């Protein structure tokens, strides 16, 4: 009995696909896109102690240099925008290679601007939105300032009113770094607590920010994974280390399913493992056969997962470990088993 080479090829494709499908639960890596880190750096003379302000200029320069040196992925783009009361004083861009980091750090250390001006936060922020951030990269912005916007604070408020939409479209996460008490604008900080993807950080803490991301998508094959725990891997910008014992809370938002039926329930607090893996144990709300009969077969049902720092993870050694606001979806796969018929004469 002979089987044609075409048939053998067909079988290889089929069984290869079947083997892949049988792997079951998998998590799509979040870092599909490269990262860009943008520093909006306040260089008004108050940073140098002008008019009785604390002289923190050299300390900030050193912190910037250390933060840039710690960037480990050479594919990361670095943007530094020193600003005063206009959109920018300079705009420097470099890849995070050793040469690129060295050159942009040299520019930071040698920069000198003695103009006496006010402080505009709105203008450099608007410039970055229009000219730097883009949806093809994950943008991390660190806005470093020692004072409030005393040019057009109403523009800052307007930007924040629209920030969630802007940041969602362009995949941006912002940190407002308050280098001194003078920068602690109560109204602005209060507004930031209500704005997604933008947080306030005290002092020089921007060096120690660990941005933790769950995967954008986790897939569960109901046939193979029913009743099993769900494991996924957290990623961090520049492979920063997640502090030992950092806990996250994972909650399923049941109402997100297309047909209104939750299928599973998750509400669990777990610690990230040493390899940044997280394992949760869903409660399956239907018997497997009923679930397979209810779930669509041609399309996949999706459930939104809320992944947030657990209670108590906002202080002490975990205070600067952040999970930026971003959806994580659990995809319930219910595709029928493939079958292949062939006849041999």
Coordinates of C-alpha atoms in Angstrom, one line a residue:
X1 CA 0.0 0.0 0.0
X2 CA 1.4 3.4 -1.0
X3 CA 0.4 6.8 0.3
X4 CA 1.2 9.7 -1.9
X5 CA 3.6 12.4 -0.9
X6 CA 0.8 14.9 -1.0
X7 CA -1.2 12.9 1.4
X8 CA 1.8 12.5 3.7
X9 CA 2.3 16.3 3.6
X10 CA -1.4 16.8 4.4
X11 CA -1.1 14.5 7.4
X12 CA 2.0 16.2 8.6
X13 CA 0.3 19.6 8.5
X14 CA -2.8 18.3 10.2
X15 CA -1.1 16.5 13.0
X16 CA 1.4 19.3 13.5
X17 CA -1.6 21.7 13.9
X18 CA -3.3 19.3 16.2
X19 CA -0.2 18.9 18.3
X20 CA 0.0 22.7 18.6
X21 CA -3.6 23.0 19.6
X22 CA -3.2 20.3 22.2
X23 CA -0.6 22.3 24.1
X24 CA -3.6 24.0 25.7
X25 CA -3.1 27.0 27.9
X26 CA -0.7 29.6 26.7
X27 CA -0.1 33.3 27.3
X28 CA 0.8 35.6 24.5
X29 CA 3.9 37.6 25.4
X30 CA 3.0 41.2 26.2
X31 CA 6.3 42.6 24.8
X32 CA 5.3 42.3 21.1
X33 CA 6.2 46.0 20.7
X34 CA 9.5 47.6 21.6
X35 CA 9.6 50.1 24.4
X36 CA 10.4 53.8 24.4
X37 CA 11.2 55.7 27.6
X38 CA 10.8 59.4 27.5
X39 CA 12.1 61.8 30.2
X40 CA 10.5 65.2 30.3
X41 CA 13.1 67.0 32.4
X42 CA 12.4 70.3 34.1
X43 CA 15.5 72.5 33.7
X44 CA 14.2 75.7 35.1
X45 CA 16.6 77.6 37.4
X46 CA 14.7 76.6 40.5
X47 CA 16.2 73.2 40.0
X48 CA 19.6 74.9 40.8
X49 CA 18.3 76.7 43.9
X50 CA 17.2 79.9 42.2
X51 CA 15.1 82.2 44.4
X52 CA 15.5 80.1 47.5
X53 CA 14.4 76.7 46.0
X54 CA 16.2 73.5 46.9
X55 CA 19.3 73.0 44.7
X56 CA 18.7 69.5 43.4
X57 CA 20.0 69.8 39.9
X58 CA 23.2 67.6 40.2
X59 CA 21.2 65.0 42.1
X60 CA 18.6 64.8 39.3
X61 CA 21.3 64.6 36.7
X62 CA 22.9 61.7 38.5
X63 CA 19.5 60.0 38.9
X64 CA 18.8 60.4 35.2
X65 CA 22.1 58.9 34.3
X66 CA 21.7 55.9 36.6
X67 CA 18.1 55.3 35.3
X68 CA 19.3 55.4 31.7
X69 CA 22.3 53.2 32.4
X70 CA 19.9 50.6 33.9
X71 CA 18.0 50.2 30.7
X72 CA 18.9 46.7 29.6
X73 CA 17.2 46.2 26.2
X74 CA 19.2 47.8 23.4
X75 CA 16.0 47.9 21.3
X76 CA 14.5 50.4 23.7
X77 CA 14.4 54.0 22.5
X78 CA 15.4 56.8 24.9
X79 CA 14.1 60.3 24.5
X80 CA 15.2 63.2 26.8
X81 CA 13.4 66.5 26.5
X82 CA 14.7 69.3 28.8
X83 CA 12.0 72.0 29.2
X84 CA 11.3 75.3 30.8
X85 CA 8.3 77.4 29.7
X86 CA 8.1 76.2 26.0
X87 CA 7.6 72.9 24.3
X88 CA 11.3 72.0 24.7
X89 CA 14.8 73.3 25.1
X90 CA 16.3 70.3 23.3
X91 CA 15.1 66.9 22.1
X92 CA 17.6 64.1 22.3
X93 CA 16.9 60.5 21.0
X94 CA 19.1 57.4 21.1
X95 CA 18.8 53.7 21.1
X96 CA 19.6 52.1 24.4
X97 CA 22.9 50.5 23.2
X98 CA 26.0 51.2 25.3
X99 CA 27.1 53.9 22.8
X100 CA 23.6 55.4 22.7
X101 CA 23.2 55.5 26.5
X102 CA 26.7 56.9 26.8
X103 CA 26.0 59.7 24.3
X104 CA 22.7 60.8 25.7
X105 CA 24.1 60.7 29.2
X106 CA 26.9 63.0 28.1
X107 CA 24.4 65.5 26.7
X108 CA 22.5 65.4 30.0
X109 CA 25.7 66.0 32.1
X110 CA 27.0 68.8 29.8
X111 CA 23.6 70.6 29.4
X112 CA 23.5 74.1 30.8
X113 CA 20.7 76.6 30.5
X114 CA 20.8 79.8 32.6
X115 CA 17.5 81.4 31.3
X116 CA 15.1 82.6 34.0
X117 CA 11.7 81.4 33.1
X118 CA 8.4 80.1 34.4
X119 CA 7.5 76.4 34.3
X120 CA 5.2 74.9 31.7
X121 CA 4.2 71.3 32.1
X122 CA 1.4 71.4 29.5
X123 CA 3.6 72.4 26.6
X124 CA 6.3 69.7 26.7
X125 CA 3.6 67.1 27.5
X126 CA 1.6 68.2 24.5
X127 CA 4.7 68.1 22.4
X128 CA 5.4 64.5 23.5
X129 CA 1.9 63.4 22.8
X130 CA 2.0 64.9 19.3
X131 CA 5.5 64.1 18.3
X132 CA 7.0 61.3 20.4
X133 CA 4.4 58.8 21.5
X134 CA 3.0 56.3 18.9
X135 CA 1.0 53.2 19.0
X136 CA 3.8 51.1 17.5
X137 CA 5.7 51.1 20.8
X138 CA 5.0 50.9 24.5
X139 CA 5.7 54.4 25.8
X140 CA 6.9 55.0 29.4
X141 CA 7.0 58.7 30.2
X142 CA 8.7 60.1 33.3
X143 CA 7.9 63.8 33.8
X144 CA 10.4 65.2 36.3
X145 CA 9.6 68.6 37.9
X146 CA 10.3 70.6 41.0
X147 CA 7.3 72.9 40.6
X148 CA 3.8 73.4 39.4
X149 CA 2.8 74.6 36.0
X150 CA 2.7 78.4 36.4
X151 CA 2.1 79.2 32.7
X152 CA -1.1 77.4 31.8
X153 CA -2.3 75.0 34.5
X154 CA -5.7 74.8 32.9
X155 CA -4.1 73.2 29.9
X156 CA -2.6 70.5 32.1
X157 CA -6.1 69.8 33.4
X158 CA -7.4 69.6 29.9
X159 CA -4.8 67.1 28.8
X160 CA -5.5 64.9 31.8
X161 CA -9.2 65.0 31.0
X162 CA -8.4 63.4 27.7
X163 CA -5.4 61.3 28.9
X164 CA -7.1 57.9 29.1
X165 CA -8.2 58.1 25.4
X166 CA -4.8 59.4 24.3
X167 CA -2.8 56.9 26.3
X168 CA -5.0 54.0 25.3
X169 CA -4.6 54.8 21.6
X170 CA -0.9 55.4 21.8
X171 CA -0.1 52.8 24.5
X172 CA 1.4 55.3 26.9
X173 CA 2.0 55.1 30.7
X174 CA 3.0 58.3 32.5
X175 CA 4.6 59.0 35.8
X176 CA 4.5 62.5 37.3
X177 CA 7.7 62.7 39.4
X178 CA 7.4 65.4 42.1
X179 CA 11.1 66.1 42.9
X180 CA 10.3 68.6 45.7
X181 CA 7.3 69.6 47.9
X182 CA 6.7 72.6 45.6
X183 CA 5.8 70.1 42.9
X184 CA 3.1 68.5 45.0
X185 CA 0.1 70.2 43.4
X186 CA -2.8 68.9 45.4
X187 CA -5.4 69.4 42.7
X188 CA -3.2 67.7 40.1
X189 CA -2.3 64.8 42.3
X190 CA -5.9 64.3 43.1
X191 CA -6.8 64.3 39.5
X192 CA -4.1 61.8 38.7
X193 CA -5.7 59.3 41.2
X194 CA -8.7 59.3 38.8
X195 CA -6.8 59.1 35.6
X196 CA -5.8 55.8 34.0
X197 CA -2.1 55.1 33.0
X198 CA -0.7 58.1 34.9
X199 CA 0.6 58.1 38.5
X200 CA 2.3 60.5 40.9
X201 CA 5.7 59.5 42.3
X202 CA 7.6 61.3 45.1
X203 CA 11.2 62.5 45.1
X204 CA 13.9 60.5 43.2
X205 CA 11.8 57.4 43.3
X206 CA 11.6 57.3 39.5
X207 CA 14.9 55.3 39.5
X208 CA 13.1 52.4 41.3
X209 CA 9.9 52.2 39.4
X210 CA 9.1 48.6 38.3
X211 CA 6.4 48.6 35.6
X212 CA 4.8 45.2 35.7
X213 CA 2.5 44.0 32.8
X214 CA 0.3 41.0 32.6
X215 CA 0.0 39.4 29.1
X216 CA -2.6 41.0 26.9
X217 CA -4.2 37.7 26.2
X218 CA -4.3 34.3 27.9
X219 CA -5.9 31.4 26.0
X220 CA -7.7 28.4 27.6
X221 CA -8.6 25.4 25.5
X222 CA -11.8 24.1 27.2
X223 CA -11.3 20.6 26.0
X224 CA -7.8 20.3 27.4
X225 CA -7.7 22.8 30.2
X226 CA -11.1 22.4 31.9
X227 CA -10.5 22.2 35.7
X228 CA -6.9 23.1 35.5
X229 CA -5.2 26.2 37.0
X230 CA -4.3 29.1 34.8
X231 CA -0.6 30.1 34.7
X232 CA 0.7 33.3 33.0
X233 CA 3.9 35.2 33.1
X234 CA 4.3 38.9 34.1
X235 CA 6.7 41.0 32.1
X236 CA 8.6 44.1 33.2
X237 CA 10.2 47.0 31.4
X238 CA 13.9 46.3 30.8
X239 CA 13.5 43.0 32.7
X240 CA 13.4 44.8 36.0
X241 CA 13.2 42.4 39.0
X242 CA 9.8 42.1 40.7
X243 CA 10.4 42.3 44.5
X244 CA 10.1 39.0 46.2
X245 CA 6.7 38.5 47.8
X246 CA 4.9 41.0 45.5
X247 CA 1.2 40.0 45.4
X248 CA -1.4 40.6 42.7
X249 CA -5.1 40.2 42.7
X250 CA -6.8 38.7 39.7
X251 CA -10.5 39.1 39.3
X252 CA -12.7 38.0 36.4
X253 CA -15.2 40.6 35.2
X254 CA -18.1 38.2 34.3
X255 CA -20.3 40.7 32.6
X256 CA -17.8 41.0 29.8
X257 CA -18.8 37.8 28.0
X258 CA -20.8 38.2 24.8
X259 CA -23.8 36.0 25.9
X260 CA -23.8 37.4 29.4
X261 CA -22.9 34.0 31.0
X262 CA -19.7 34.1 33.1
X263 CA -18.6 30.4 32.6
X264 CA -15.8 30.8 35.1
X265 CA -15.1 32.9 38.2
X266 CA -11.7 34.1 39.4
X267 CA -11.0 36.2 42.5
X268 CA -7.7 35.3 43.9
X269 CA -4.7 37.0 45.5
X270 CA -1.3 35.3 44.7
X271 CA 2.4 36.1 44.9
X272 CA 4.5 36.4 41.7
X273 CA 6.9 33.5 41.5
X274 CA 10.7 33.8 41.1
X275 CA 10.3 33.5 37.3
X276 CA 7.5 36.1 37.3
X277 CA 4.8 33.4 36.8
X278 CA 1.4 33.7 38.4
X279 CA -1.0 30.8 38.9
X280 CA -4.7 31.2 39.7
X281 CA -7.4 28.6 40.1
X282 CA -10.6 29.4 38.2
X283 CA -14.0 28.2 39.5
X284 CA -15.6 26.5 36.5
X285 CA -19.3 27.3 36.7
X286 CA -20.7 24.6 34.4
X287 CA -19.9 21.0 33.8
X288 CA -17.4 20.6 30.9
X289 CA -19.9 19.2 28.4
X290 CA -22.4 21.9 29.1
X291 CA -19.8 24.5 28.8
X292 CA -18.6 23.2 25.5
X293 CA -22.2 23.1 24.2
X294 CA -22.9 26.7 25.3
X295 CA -19.6 28.3 24.1
X296 CA -19.4 29.4 20.5
X297 CA -17.2 27.2 18.2
X298 CA -16.5 29.5 15.3
X299 CA -15.5 32.4 17.5
X300 CA -13.9 32.6 20.9
X301 CA -15.5 33.9 24.1
X302 CA -13.4 36.4 26.0
X303 CA -13.5 37.4 29.7
X304 CA -11.8 40.5 30.9
X305 CA -9.4 40.0 33.8
X306 CA -8.6 42.8 36.3
X307 CA -4.9 42.4 37.3
X308 CA -4.0 44.8 40.1
X309 CA -1.5 45.0 43.0
X310 CA -3.0 43.3 46.0
X311 CA -3.9 45.1 49.2
X312 CA -0.8 46.4 51.0
X313 CA 1.3 46.5 47.9
X314 CA 1.4 50.3 47.8
X315 CA 3.9 50.8 50.6
X316 CA 7.3 49.7 51.8
X317 CA 9.5 47.8 49.4
X318 CA 6.6 47.4 47.0
X319 CA 5.6 51.1 46.8
X320 CA 7.2 51.6 43.4
X321 CA 6.1 48.3 41.8
X322 CA 3.2 49.3 39.6
X323 CA 0.8 47.5 37.3
X324 CA -0.2 50.1 34.7
X325 CA -3.9 50.1 33.9
X326 CA -4.3 47.8 30.9
X327 CA -6.9 45.1 30.0
X328 CA -5.9 41.4 30.1
X329 CA -8.3 39.0 28.3
X330 CA -8.9 35.4 29.0
X331 CA -9.9 33.7 25.8
X332 CA -12.0 30.5 26.0
X333 CA -11.3 28.4 23.0
X334 CA -14.0 25.8 22.1
X335 CA -13.1 24.8 18.5
X336 CA -14.4 21.4 17.4
X337 CA -11.9 18.6 17.0
X338 CA -10.4 18.3 13.6
X339 CA -11.0 15.2 11.6
X340 CA -9.5 13.9 8.4
X341 CA -10.8 11.2 6.1
X342 CA -8.8 9.6 3.4
X343 CA -9.3 6.5 1.4
X344 CA -6.7 4.0 0.2
X345 CA -7.5 1.8 -2.8

